[in-house]
Amino acid sequence: MSGFRYGEYQEGPDPLAPPYDVRAALDELGRSVLAGAKPLRALRDLLRRGTQGISGLDDLLRQVRERRDLLRGQGRLDGTLREARALLDRAVGQERAALFPDPSDDARLRESELDALPADTAAAVRRLADYQWRSDAARETFGRLRDLLRGEVLDAQFRGMKQALQSADPAAMARVRAMVEALNEMLAADDRGEHTQADFDRFMAEYGDFFPENPRDLAELVDTLARRSAAAQRLLNSLTPDQRAELADLMAQATAEAGLTDAMDRLSGALRSRRPDLAWSGTDRMDGSEGLGVGDATTALEELADLADLDSALSQRYAGAGLDDIDEEAVRRALGRAAVDDLARLRALERELRDQGYLTGTRNRLELTPKAVRRLGETALREVFADSAGGRLGQHAAEGAGQTGEPTGATRPWRFGDEQPLDVVRTLGNAAARGRAPDGRLRLRADDFEVVETERHDAAAVCLLVDLSYSMALRDLWGTAKQTAMALHALVTTRFPQDAVQVIGFSDYARELPAAGLAELEWEPVQGTNLQHALVLAGRHLDRHPDFDPIVLIVTDGEPTAHLARDGSAQFAWPPTSETTALTLAEVDRMTSRGAALNVFLLADDPRLEAFVEEVARRNGGRVVRPNADRLGSYVVQDFLSRRRRVG
């Protein structure tokens, strides 16, 4: 066993982690849709929050911003300038100390030369380039200054080069020059269409130690170098004009001394032309107390650019935003493997919602599928059951589901949508009467099927009238009303398939609401509560099912303020006119004559509304229920089940 070692799983999400529940994620998304969000917004909110232990985009964004603040506090951008100035002053001071005891004219002449040095560091370094130092210590210090500048200049372009050039080794510098020339030749060959992967592999075999990122091909190498070159340019842009000129001059001197001026200029131009999309002209700020060298500052600004891109991608605030826009490699560089795993889980969750048939559409327009709507209805019903006393709502006998009554002994041809049992003997007899197929088998056709006629004495025609007026949204009742409608529709269609259910929404006008559209139903900022029109539509539904027992449920938070005129237009008035009230009560009376009791679920405390619904109850014989708005669904479903049991 000594040859085995155990540790945290390193390659992607842990395969032994509990799987996420796609249906639970859909339920979360559905709650947002029921509250009024579009499916696309609901999905984005879900991905931002995260779910089932998966960090969402907001958490990743928080990590990005914390990392950004930490980076900005690491130091200032003028560290190399300050260090160069300090080394220059030390070298000059050491030289003065060596000259002071010497009474010769040469010593005084040298002192005059030192006194005349420009205040600008770069100009002073250039003036001293050929100076013959008397002091060995001063010569060594000035050499450290030149090594510093050479290393920082190269480190600004090639990460880690500073460590590779700790001393002015001629052989090492010659190899650097050869590498840059080979790189330029490879880029030129690529421009001509002559570059091959084998060329790149040979280049990396010889110079790969200069590139700790270990790029796999020329495109990755260009991306790495271009992002760093752009960061170095932003460093210069972020300094004051005097600092920028001074540092640029120092870097130019160092490049010239290394014999790299022409090669580095060509490389910089090639990188800019290949990646013009990078932020070459921007600025950044660093506000730490310690000065950073050019190489370290470039590294910090390069990472800040990555973090800025990640901030934009993770925020998802632009049109057409999607998880595919987030650069996984940038996430890995900035936040580590765990963040990449969370991003992969979010992508898998979004993919599963589509693959399992819950979401459809494009990135800019997303829709719930009928399968998703059915699931949301079942979830709404389940939550209503859980909210009811003992959780026993709906536990009624369901024997004979799909059979609407006792057989009459007669049969009739099957019609699409019929749920009566098939008469197998008559069906096969019809097929046999047409004759057998050449192979001797019976071939069934749709017109062969016959169903058993049944009595319809236990079926119900169910109407749910839901107020969709502006006040429902103002009172934050919109999501509750939609959830109630979906729960009731799911209950009727799954537990009482013989029933005929219709959901009617009413504001200035009334209209039938298809089940598939309930989840995404939006309130309309219009005036009017046209209960009269809703009762007209409900009456037509009952008239289409004369042998069904009528069940009519009304959910509202306002008195009727609109009615249909003779020309079919909606007439609104507030306070309600006597005509609106009279026409609405006339429809109530027609409902009463059909034997339909109206149970009204009242969601507001208003004296006039109270008086109106009490009058409805008096004339019709129905009930007025004043539910807690948060438990509207359980009240409505419980009322339906109570009446439905009496029907059966």
XYZ file of C-alpha atoms in Angstrom:
648
model
C 0.000 0.000 0.000
C 2.978 2.336 0.346
C 2.850 3.031 -3.396
C -0.566 4.736 -3.176
C -1.320 8.287 -2.167
C -4.727 9.893 -1.696
C -5.691 13.537 -1.987
C -8.218 15.998 -3.339
C -9.497 15.258 -6.853
C -7.648 17.582 -9.244
C -9.147 17.095 -12.722
C -12.464 18.923 -12.930
C -15.532 18.598 -10.683
C -15.387 15.817 -8.113
C -17.030 12.757 -9.747
C -18.139 11.527 -6.313
C -19.875 14.794 -5.387
C -23.690 14.570 -5.074
C -25.301 15.355 -8.459
C -27.357 18.484 -8.733
C -31.093 18.144 -9.218
C -32.101 19.745 -12.521
C -35.784 19.701 -11.555
C -35.013 21.503 -8.305
C -33.127 24.103 -10.319
C -36.134 24.436 -12.621
C -38.358 24.989 -9.574
C -36.072 27.821 -8.445
C -36.179 29.329 -11.906
C -39.966 28.876 -11.989
C -40.462 30.852 -8.775
C -38.756 33.816 -10.402
C -40.927 33.446 -13.514
C -44.083 33.286 -11.390
C -42.946 36.457 -9.632
C -42.863 38.223 -13.004
C -39.381 37.618 -14.391
C -38.854 36.590 -17.999
C -37.339 33.096 -18.372
C -34.051 34.573 -19.604
C -33.846 36.905 -16.588
C -34.870 34.087 -14.247
C -32.111 31.837 -15.617
C -29.519 34.588 -15.292
C -30.604 35.246 -11.703
C -30.290 31.532 -10.931
C -26.806 31.393 -12.424
C -25.835 34.507 -10.484
C -27.085 33.115 -7.157
C -25.825 29.602 -7.662
C -27.745 26.581 -6.454
C -27.325 23.333 -4.545
C -23.842 24.126 -3.302
C -22.600 25.497 -6.632
C -21.082 28.973 -6.350
C -22.892 31.389 -8.636
C -21.505 34.138 -10.825
C -21.990 36.692 -8.055
C -19.658 34.739 -5.782
C -17.066 34.429 -8.545
C -17.461 38.150 -9.221
C -16.899 38.894 -5.522
C -13.669 36.864 -5.622
C -12.539 38.753 -8.727
C -13.106 42.130 -7.073
C -11.374 41.071 -3.862
C -8.382 39.931 -5.905
C -8.397 43.215 -7.825
C -8.383 45.268 -4.616
C -5.563 43.125 -3.229
C -3.479 43.630 -6.369
C -3.978 47.377 -6.379
C -2.762 47.553 -2.818
C 0.500 45.733 -3.559
C 2.510 48.775 -4.562
C 3.103 51.778 -6.785
C 4.047 51.789 -10.458
C 7.128 54.018 -10.091
C 9.238 51.499 -8.181
C 11.902 51.104 -10.875
C 12.275 54.864 -11.235
C 12.765 55.271 -7.491
C 15.189 52.359 -7.279
C 17.148 53.604 -10.280
C 17.370 57.080 -8.731
C 18.502 55.629 -5.425
C 21.240 53.557 -7.080
C 22.326 56.532 -9.155
C 22.566 58.785 -6.077
C 24.492 56.095 -4.210
C 26.975 55.646 -7.045
C 27.517 59.408 -7.304
C 27.925 59.685 -3.541
C 30.446 56.867 -3.477
C 32.379 58.511 -6.311
C 32.399 61.875 -4.506
C 33.704 60.173 -1.370
C 36.584 58.714 -3.381
C 37.372 62.075 -5.060
C 37.213 64.297 -1.963
C 40.678 63.430 -0.484
C 42.388 63.811 -3.880
C 43.758 67.413 -4.286
C 44.399 66.998 -8.025
C 42.797 69.041 -10.782
C 41.462 65.814 -12.300
C 39.512 65.149 -9.103
C 38.041 68.656 -9.162
C 37.164 68.277 -12.847
C 35.377 65.016 -12.144
C 33.489 66.644 -9.264
C 32.404 69.414 -11.636
C 31.183 66.768 -14.085
C 29.160 65.120 -11.320
C 27.790 68.517 -10.229
C 26.551 69.139 -13.775
C 24.554 65.900 -14.021
C 20.927 66.502 -15.117
C 18.181 66.077 -12.547
C 16.476 63.645 -14.918
C 17.572 60.109 -14.013
C 17.612 58.836 -17.591
C 19.680 61.781 -18.814
C 22.111 61.367 -15.918
C 22.508 57.645 -16.634
C 23.195 58.403 -20.292
C 25.787 61.037 -19.325
C 27.537 58.538 -17.057
C 27.512 55.685 -19.565
C 31.194 56.313 -20.504
C 32.349 57.810 -17.201
C 35.556 56.285 -15.823
C 34.773 55.612 -12.180
C 37.500 56.139 -9.601
C 35.560 54.293 -6.908
C 35.218 50.527 -7.265
C 32.115 50.663 -5.070
C 30.579 53.359 -7.302
C 31.414 51.319 -10.419
C 29.732 48.271 -8.879
C 26.649 50.276 -7.867
C 26.304 51.768 -11.348
C 26.658 48.284 -12.801
C 23.806 47.122 -10.549
C 21.740 50.016 -11.912
C 22.368 48.928 -15.501
C 21.641 45.275 -14.637
C 18.399 46.415 -12.977
C 17.257 48.315 -16.055
C 18.200 45.528 -18.460
C 16.400 42.907 -16.367
C 13.291 45.039 -15.852
C 13.024 45.912 -19.543
C 13.174 42.279 -20.585
C 10.948 41.172 -17.713
C 8.318 43.625 -18.907
C 8.126 41.672 -22.179
C 9.060 38.150 -21.060
C 7.831 37.135 -17.630
C 10.607 35.795 -15.393
C 13.436 37.162 -17.558
C 14.714 39.282 -14.658
C 15.622 36.179 -12.689
C 17.325 34.658 -15.741
C 19.568 37.727 -16.137
C 20.824 38.406 -12.646
C 24.237 39.262 -14.055
C 25.452 40.710 -17.353
C 26.554 37.363 -18.732
C 27.418 37.974 -22.412
C 26.473 34.413 -23.337
C 23.081 34.765 -21.652
C 22.420 38.057 -23.431
C 23.471 36.555 -26.751
C 20.959 33.753 -26.215
C 18.226 36.288 -25.444
C 18.997 38.133 -28.680
C 18.913 34.863 -30.602
C 15.554 33.973 -29.054
C 13.969 37.312 -29.969
C 15.314 37.084 -33.529
C 14.005 33.509 -33.862
C 10.630 34.627 -32.543
C 10.441 37.466 -35.053
C 11.378 35.112 -37.875
C 8.678 32.673 -36.789
C 6.050 35.439 -36.758
C 7.149 36.630 -40.186
C 6.918 33.076 -41.538
C 3.427 32.801 -40.107
C 2.464 36.040 -41.870
C 3.615 34.457 -45.116
C 1.657 31.277 -44.387
C 4.822 29.209 -44.048
C 4.784 28.479 -40.306
C 4.150 24.926 -39.084
C 3.601 23.373 -35.679
C 6.914 21.590 -36.103
C 8.627 25.007 -36.362
C 7.026 26.041 -33.091
C 8.005 22.784 -31.383
C 11.654 23.297 -32.425
C 11.539 26.882 -31.128
C 10.177 25.734 -27.762
C 12.712 22.909 -27.527
C 15.490 25.500 -27.754
C 13.974 28.471 -25.908
C 11.102 27.049 -23.882
C 12.790 27.987 -20.581
C 12.049 31.646 -21.407
C 8.288 30.929 -21.382
C 7.071 29.511 -18.037
C 3.473 29.610 -19.329
C 4.410 26.671 -21.616
C 2.263 27.682 -24.625
C 1.133 24.836 -26.880
C 1.282 26.686 -30.194
C 2.136 30.023 -31.747
C -1.358 31.458 -31.106
C -1.035 30.820 -27.366
C 2.470 32.298 -27.335
C 1.278 35.431 -29.152
C -1.626 35.777 -26.725
C 0.720 35.514 -23.735
C 3.262 37.994 -25.090
C 0.658 40.451 -26.400
C -1.211 40.626 -23.106
C 2.049 41.334 -21.297
C 3.187 43.878 -23.877
C -0.158 45.687 -23.589
C 0.191 45.698 -19.798
C 3.678 47.232 -20.108
C 2.262 49.952 -22.347
C -0.528 50.651 -19.858
C 2.098 50.960 -17.150
C 3.738 53.781 -19.090
C 0.344 55.346 -19.804
C -0.486 55.319 -16.082
C 2.579 57.342 -15.000
C 2.782 61.114 -14.950
C 4.132 62.655 -18.182
C 7.552 63.308 -16.558
C 7.734 59.808 -15.102
C 6.656 58.292 -18.421
C 9.342 60.128 -20.379
C 12.031 59.267 -17.821
C 11.170 55.544 -17.640
C 10.806 55.240 -21.419
C 14.272 56.799 -21.845
C 15.812 54.423 -19.297
C 14.197 51.422 -20.982
C 15.387 52.584 -24.400
C 18.966 52.870 -23.120
C 18.790 49.380 -21.589
C 17.400 47.914 -24.806
C 20.097 49.589 -26.874
C 22.879 48.342 -24.570
C 21.494 44.814 -24.910
C 21.525 45.141 -28.707
C 17.764 44.534 -28.861
C 16.310 47.833 -30.033
C 15.401 46.800 -33.562
C 14.296 43.274 -32.628
C 12.102 44.460 -29.749
C 10.517 47.171 -31.909
C 9.630 44.586 -34.551
C 8.237 42.214 -31.937
C 6.123 44.944 -30.334
C 4.669 45.955 -33.710
C 3.860 42.355 -34.614
C 2.083 41.773 -31.317
C 0.019 44.947 -31.658
C -1.062 44.054 -35.183
C -2.094 40.549 -34.131
C -4.001 41.589 -30.996
C -5.406 45.089 -31.591
C -8.366 44.120 -29.374
C -6.267 44.375 -26.206
C -6.247 47.510 -24.040
C -3.073 49.120 -25.373
C -4.179 52.680 -24.647
C -5.810 52.346 -21.228
C -4.530 53.290 -17.790
C -4.578 51.587 -14.410
C -3.956 52.627 -10.841
C -1.933 51.012 -8.093
C -2.125 52.567 -4.647
C 0.098 50.494 -2.390
C 2.885 51.942 -0.276
C 5.799 49.967 -1.763
C 7.273 50.649 -5.182
C 7.069 47.856 -7.759
C 9.658 47.149 -10.402
C 8.649 47.388 -14.039
C 8.407 43.606 -14.387
C 6.342 43.112 -11.236
C 4.148 46.122 -12.063
C 3.577 44.734 -15.565
C 2.572 41.389 -14.078
C 0.123 43.143 -11.748
C -1.372 45.216 -14.583
C -1.613 42.138 -16.800
C -3.608 40.392 -14.090
C -5.739 43.501 -13.517
C -6.634 43.454 -17.227
C -7.658 39.802 -16.897
C -9.744 40.688 -13.857
C -11.415 43.585 -15.680
C -12.402 41.258 -18.540
C -13.649 38.681 -16.039
C -15.625 41.343 -14.184
C -17.425 42.252 -17.410
C -18.032 38.630 -18.425
C -19.229 37.545 -14.972
C -21.499 40.581 -14.617
C -23.382 39.473 -17.774
C -24.898 42.951 -18.130
C -24.570 43.258 -21.907
C -26.999 42.077 -24.576
C -26.597 38.443 -25.540
C -24.453 37.611 -22.502
C -23.870 33.936 -21.789
C -21.635 31.590 -19.806
C -19.672 30.758 -22.965
C -18.317 34.323 -22.908
C -16.368 33.621 -19.710
C -12.757 32.665 -20.425
C -12.103 29.496 -18.439
C -8.339 29.972 -18.616
C -8.666 33.524 -17.264
C -10.773 32.170 -14.393
C -8.096 29.574 -13.685
C -5.322 32.193 -13.673
C -7.213 34.591 -11.441
C -9.189 32.384 -9.059
C -7.811 28.861 -9.291
C -9.158 25.409 -10.035
C -12.149 25.512 -7.652
C -13.615 28.511 -9.493
C -13.181 26.730 -12.834
C -15.066 23.741 -11.410
C -17.939 25.977 -10.264
C -18.117 27.565 -13.714
C -18.179 24.099 -15.307
C -21.059 23.065 -13.022
C -23.054 26.182 -13.930
C -22.540 25.473 -17.627
C -23.578 21.861 -17.135
C -26.691 22.952 -15.260
C -27.739 25.353 -18.037
C -27.032 22.664 -20.632
C -29.100 20.077 -18.747
C -32.065 22.452 -18.479
C -32.036 22.594 -22.278
C -31.136 18.969 -22.961
C -33.850 17.656 -20.651
C -36.437 19.726 -22.502
C -37.213 22.446 -19.962
C -35.853 25.478 -21.836
C -35.830 26.359 -25.508
C -34.919 29.372 -27.612
C -31.865 31.489 -28.325
C -29.431 33.239 -26.045
C -31.431 36.472 -26.330
C -34.904 34.922 -26.131
C -35.551 31.997 -23.839
C -38.852 30.205 -23.292
C -40.212 27.562 -20.968
C -41.297 24.400 -22.762
C -44.677 22.748 -22.089
C -42.753 20.125 -20.125
C -41.344 22.850 -17.879
C -44.773 24.427 -17.395
C -46.205 21.053 -16.375
C -43.381 20.619 -13.919
C -43.974 24.080 -12.445
C -47.679 23.305 -12.104
C -46.864 20.083 -10.275
C -44.429 21.949 -8.029
C -46.995 24.649 -7.304
C -49.531 21.970 -6.429
C -47.034 20.145 -4.222
C -46.209 23.345 -2.356
C -49.901 24.059 -1.928
C -50.370 20.580 -0.476
C -47.446 21.097 1.883
C -48.931 24.425 2.981
C -52.273 22.838 3.875
C -53.156 21.293 7.195
C -51.476 17.930 7.550
C -50.266 18.050 3.973
C -53.227 15.871 2.984
C -54.777 18.028 0.315
C -55.847 16.088 -2.724
C -55.580 12.640 -1.170
C -58.945 11.674 -2.551
C -59.914 8.449 -4.228
C -58.726 8.485 -7.830
C -59.941 5.130 -8.976
C -61.177 5.120 -12.547
C -59.148 8.148 -13.571
C -59.959 8.794 -17.196
C -63.367 7.122 -16.906
C -66.134 9.628 -16.418
C -68.976 7.431 -15.227
C -70.767 4.076 -15.418
C -70.894 2.388 -18.861
C -74.252 2.770 -20.633
C -73.756 -0.360 -22.780
C -73.403 1.671 -25.975
C -70.261 2.528 -27.908
C -69.281 5.288 -30.299
C -66.326 6.100 -32.603
C -63.226 7.362 -30.827
C -62.501 11.096 -31.111
C -59.220 12.815 -30.394
C -59.085 13.718 -26.704
C -61.470 10.969 -25.571
C -60.495 9.404 -22.246
C -63.197 6.718 -22.088
C -61.995 3.096 -22.194
C -61.746 1.379 -25.579
C -64.281 -1.319 -26.507
C -61.676 -3.837 -27.670
C -64.180 -6.283 -29.214
C -65.906 -3.644 -31.348
C -62.550 -2.108 -32.323
C -61.123 -5.427 -33.521
C -64.455 -6.257 -35.211
C -64.249 -3.052 -37.253
C -60.740 -3.943 -38.381
C -61.765 -7.507 -39.241
C -64.731 -6.232 -41.277
C -62.301 -4.484 -43.604
C -60.484 -7.747 -44.189
C -57.075 -9.032 -43.322
C -53.813 -7.797 -44.781
C -51.927 -9.992 -47.316
C -49.786 -11.395 -44.489
C -52.950 -12.533 -42.669
C -52.735 -9.932 -39.884
C -55.327 -7.379 -38.813
C -54.317 -3.789 -39.495
C -55.838 -1.224 -37.111
C -56.667 2.281 -38.296
C -57.748 5.265 -36.259
C -61.325 5.013 -37.528
C -61.552 1.413 -36.223
C -61.413 2.489 -32.572
C -64.611 2.672 -30.543
C -64.977 3.787 -26.943
C -67.434 2.813 -24.251
C -70.140 5.417 -23.672
C -70.308 6.439 -20.019
C -72.546 8.594 -17.929
C -71.022 11.973 -17.133
C -72.654 12.425 -13.749
C -69.351 12.856 -11.875
C -67.574 15.309 -14.199
C -67.152 19.000 -13.373
C -66.756 22.122 -15.460
C -64.242 24.192 -13.508
C -63.725 27.925 -13.998
C -61.058 29.899 -12.156
C -61.420 33.654 -12.644
C -58.211 35.505 -11.720
C -57.983 39.270 -11.355
C -55.069 40.551 -13.488
C -55.580 44.233 -12.821
C -52.812 46.680 -11.958
C -53.653 46.587 -8.254
C -52.722 42.889 -8.055
C -49.168 43.783 -9.059
C -49.070 46.777 -6.710
C -50.080 44.552 -3.792
C -47.449 41.962 -4.743
C -50.136 39.349 -5.383
C -49.143 38.609 -8.960
C -46.899 35.611 -8.346
C -49.320 34.144 -5.809
C -52.218 34.387 -8.250
C -50.257 32.681 -11.037
C -49.058 29.930 -8.712
C -52.629 29.353 -7.579
C -53.869 29.090 -11.169
C -51.102 26.661 -12.100
C -51.669 24.526 -9.006
C -55.412 24.259 -9.643
C -54.887 23.510 -13.329
C -52.333 20.800 -12.486
C -54.674 19.291 -9.894
C -57.656 19.121 -12.230
C -55.763 17.782 -15.238
C -53.826 15.124 -13.309
C -56.333 14.006 -10.653
C -59.614 14.678 -12.458
C -58.864 14.226 -16.177
C -62.577 13.909 -16.932
C -63.172 17.491 -15.786
C -63.106 20.493 -18.108
C -61.025 23.304 -16.624
C -60.707 26.868 -17.829
C -58.621 29.687 -16.339
C -59.859 33.193 -17.153
C -57.871 36.339 -16.465
C -59.585 39.707 -16.308
C -58.507 43.346 -16.183
C -60.088 45.834 -18.608
C -61.075 42.806 -20.707
C -61.232 39.121 -19.849
C -59.577 36.295 -21.754
C -58.968 32.586 -21.435
C -55.459 31.784 -20.247
C -53.873 28.690 -21.816
C -52.033 26.435 -19.391
C -48.774 26.791 -21.322
C -48.818 30.553 -20.844
C -49.682 30.762 -17.153
C -46.101 30.763 -15.894
C -44.963 33.601 -18.157
C -48.185 35.599 -17.902
C -47.511 39.301 -17.407
C -49.754 41.870 -15.831
C -50.799 44.741 -18.031
C -50.679 48.323 -16.758
C -54.296 49.012 -17.741
C -57.221 50.281 -15.720
C -60.257 48.181 -15.090
C -61.546 45.119 -13.249
C -64.010 43.650 -15.734
C -65.594 40.826 -13.753
C -68.690 41.038 -15.984
C -66.706 39.968 -19.074
C -65.010 37.188 -17.086
C -68.393 35.821 -16.001
C -69.610 35.913 -19.618
C -66.644 33.761 -20.711
C -67.109 31.425 -17.758
C -70.783 31.062 -18.631
C -69.896 30.037 -22.179
C -67.536 27.382 -20.791
C -70.298 25.987 -18.584
C -72.766 26.055 -21.485
C -70.371 23.953 -23.573
C -70.525 21.294 -20.847
C -74.203 21.227 -19.846
C -73.977 17.782 -18.203
C -70.985 18.728 -16.033
C -71.343 20.055 -12.507
C -70.245 23.712 -12.439
C -67.475 24.946 -10.117
C -66.656 28.641 -10.359
C -63.912 30.270 -8.244
C -63.102 33.985 -8.330
C -59.856 35.571 -7.071
C -59.910 39.355 -6.884
C -58.671 42.345 -4.899
C -60.989 45.008 -6.280
C -64.595 45.841 -7.008
C -65.781 45.798 -10.647
C -64.755 49.007 -12.403
C -65.318 48.024 -16.044
C -67.902 46.346 -18.241
C -68.466 45.598 -21.911
C -70.486 48.116 -23.892
C -72.828 47.036 -26.672
C -70.103 47.570 -29.265
C -67.766 45.243 -27.344
C -65.472 47.947 -26.013
C -64.504 48.095 -22.347
C -65.979 50.972 -20.366
C -63.971 51.967 -17.281
C -65.052 54.193 -14.430
C -63.870 54.709 -10.889
C -65.697 54.810 -8.587
C -67.785 52.149 -10.342
C -70.901 53.336 -12.114
C -74.278 51.843 -11.348
C -74.288 50.444 -14.905
C -71.084 48.456 -14.282
C -72.461 47.067 -11.035
C -75.847 46.202 -12.575
C -74.337 44.436 -15.606
C -71.952 42.460 -13.404
C -74.735 41.371 -11.056
C -76.828 40.371 -14.090
C -74.085 37.912 -15.046
C -74.027 36.699 -11.439
C -77.772 35.986 -11.743
C -77.197 34.044 -14.990
C -74.595 31.963 -13.184
C -77.120 31.301 -10.438
C -79.669 30.119 -12.996
C -77.058 27.646 -14.301
C -76.713 26.238 -10.798
C -73.155 27.572 -10.461
C -72.252 28.794 -6.991
C -69.629 31.538 -7.041
C -66.992 31.326 -4.328
C -65.086 34.602 -4.123
C -61.583 34.795 -2.632
C -61.140 38.337 -1.417
C -57.577 39.711 -1.256
C -58.161 43.274 -0.059
C -59.907 45.135 2.741
C -62.188 47.657 1.086
C -65.687 48.547 2.330
C -67.214 48.902 -1.147
C -65.622 45.657 -2.322
C -66.879 43.916 0.820
C -70.406 45.185 0.180
C -70.297 44.048 -3.458
C -69.120 40.483 -2.786
C -71.600 40.104 0.056
C -74.327 41.028 -2.407
C -72.958 38.431 -4.851
C -73.058 35.788 -2.120
C -76.602 36.758 -1.125
C -77.938 36.565 -4.684
C -75.977 33.505 -5.743
C -75.637 31.382 -2.630
C -71.855 31.122 -2.926
C -69.285 31.945 -0.289
C -66.892 34.795 0.407
C -63.464 33.652 1.600
C -60.887 36.059 3.030
C -57.612 34.113 2.779
C -54.153 35.067 3.882
C -52.586 36.117 0.583
C -49.511 33.948 1.190
C -51.765 30.887 1.420
C -54.159 31.719 -1.390
C -53.287 28.539 -3.281
C -54.166 26.246 -0.405
C -57.497 28.019 0.163
C -58.496 27.780 -3.501
C -57.416 24.159 -3.940
C -59.016 23.138 -0.664
C -62.259 24.817 -1.678
C -62.190 23.088 -5.058
C -61.568 19.665 -3.523
C -64.351 20.167 -1.031
C -66.820 20.966 -3.816
C -65.373 18.314 -6.126
C -65.974 15.531 -3.610
C -69.610 16.523 -3.457
C -69.753 16.260 -7.248
C -68.328 12.724 -7.261
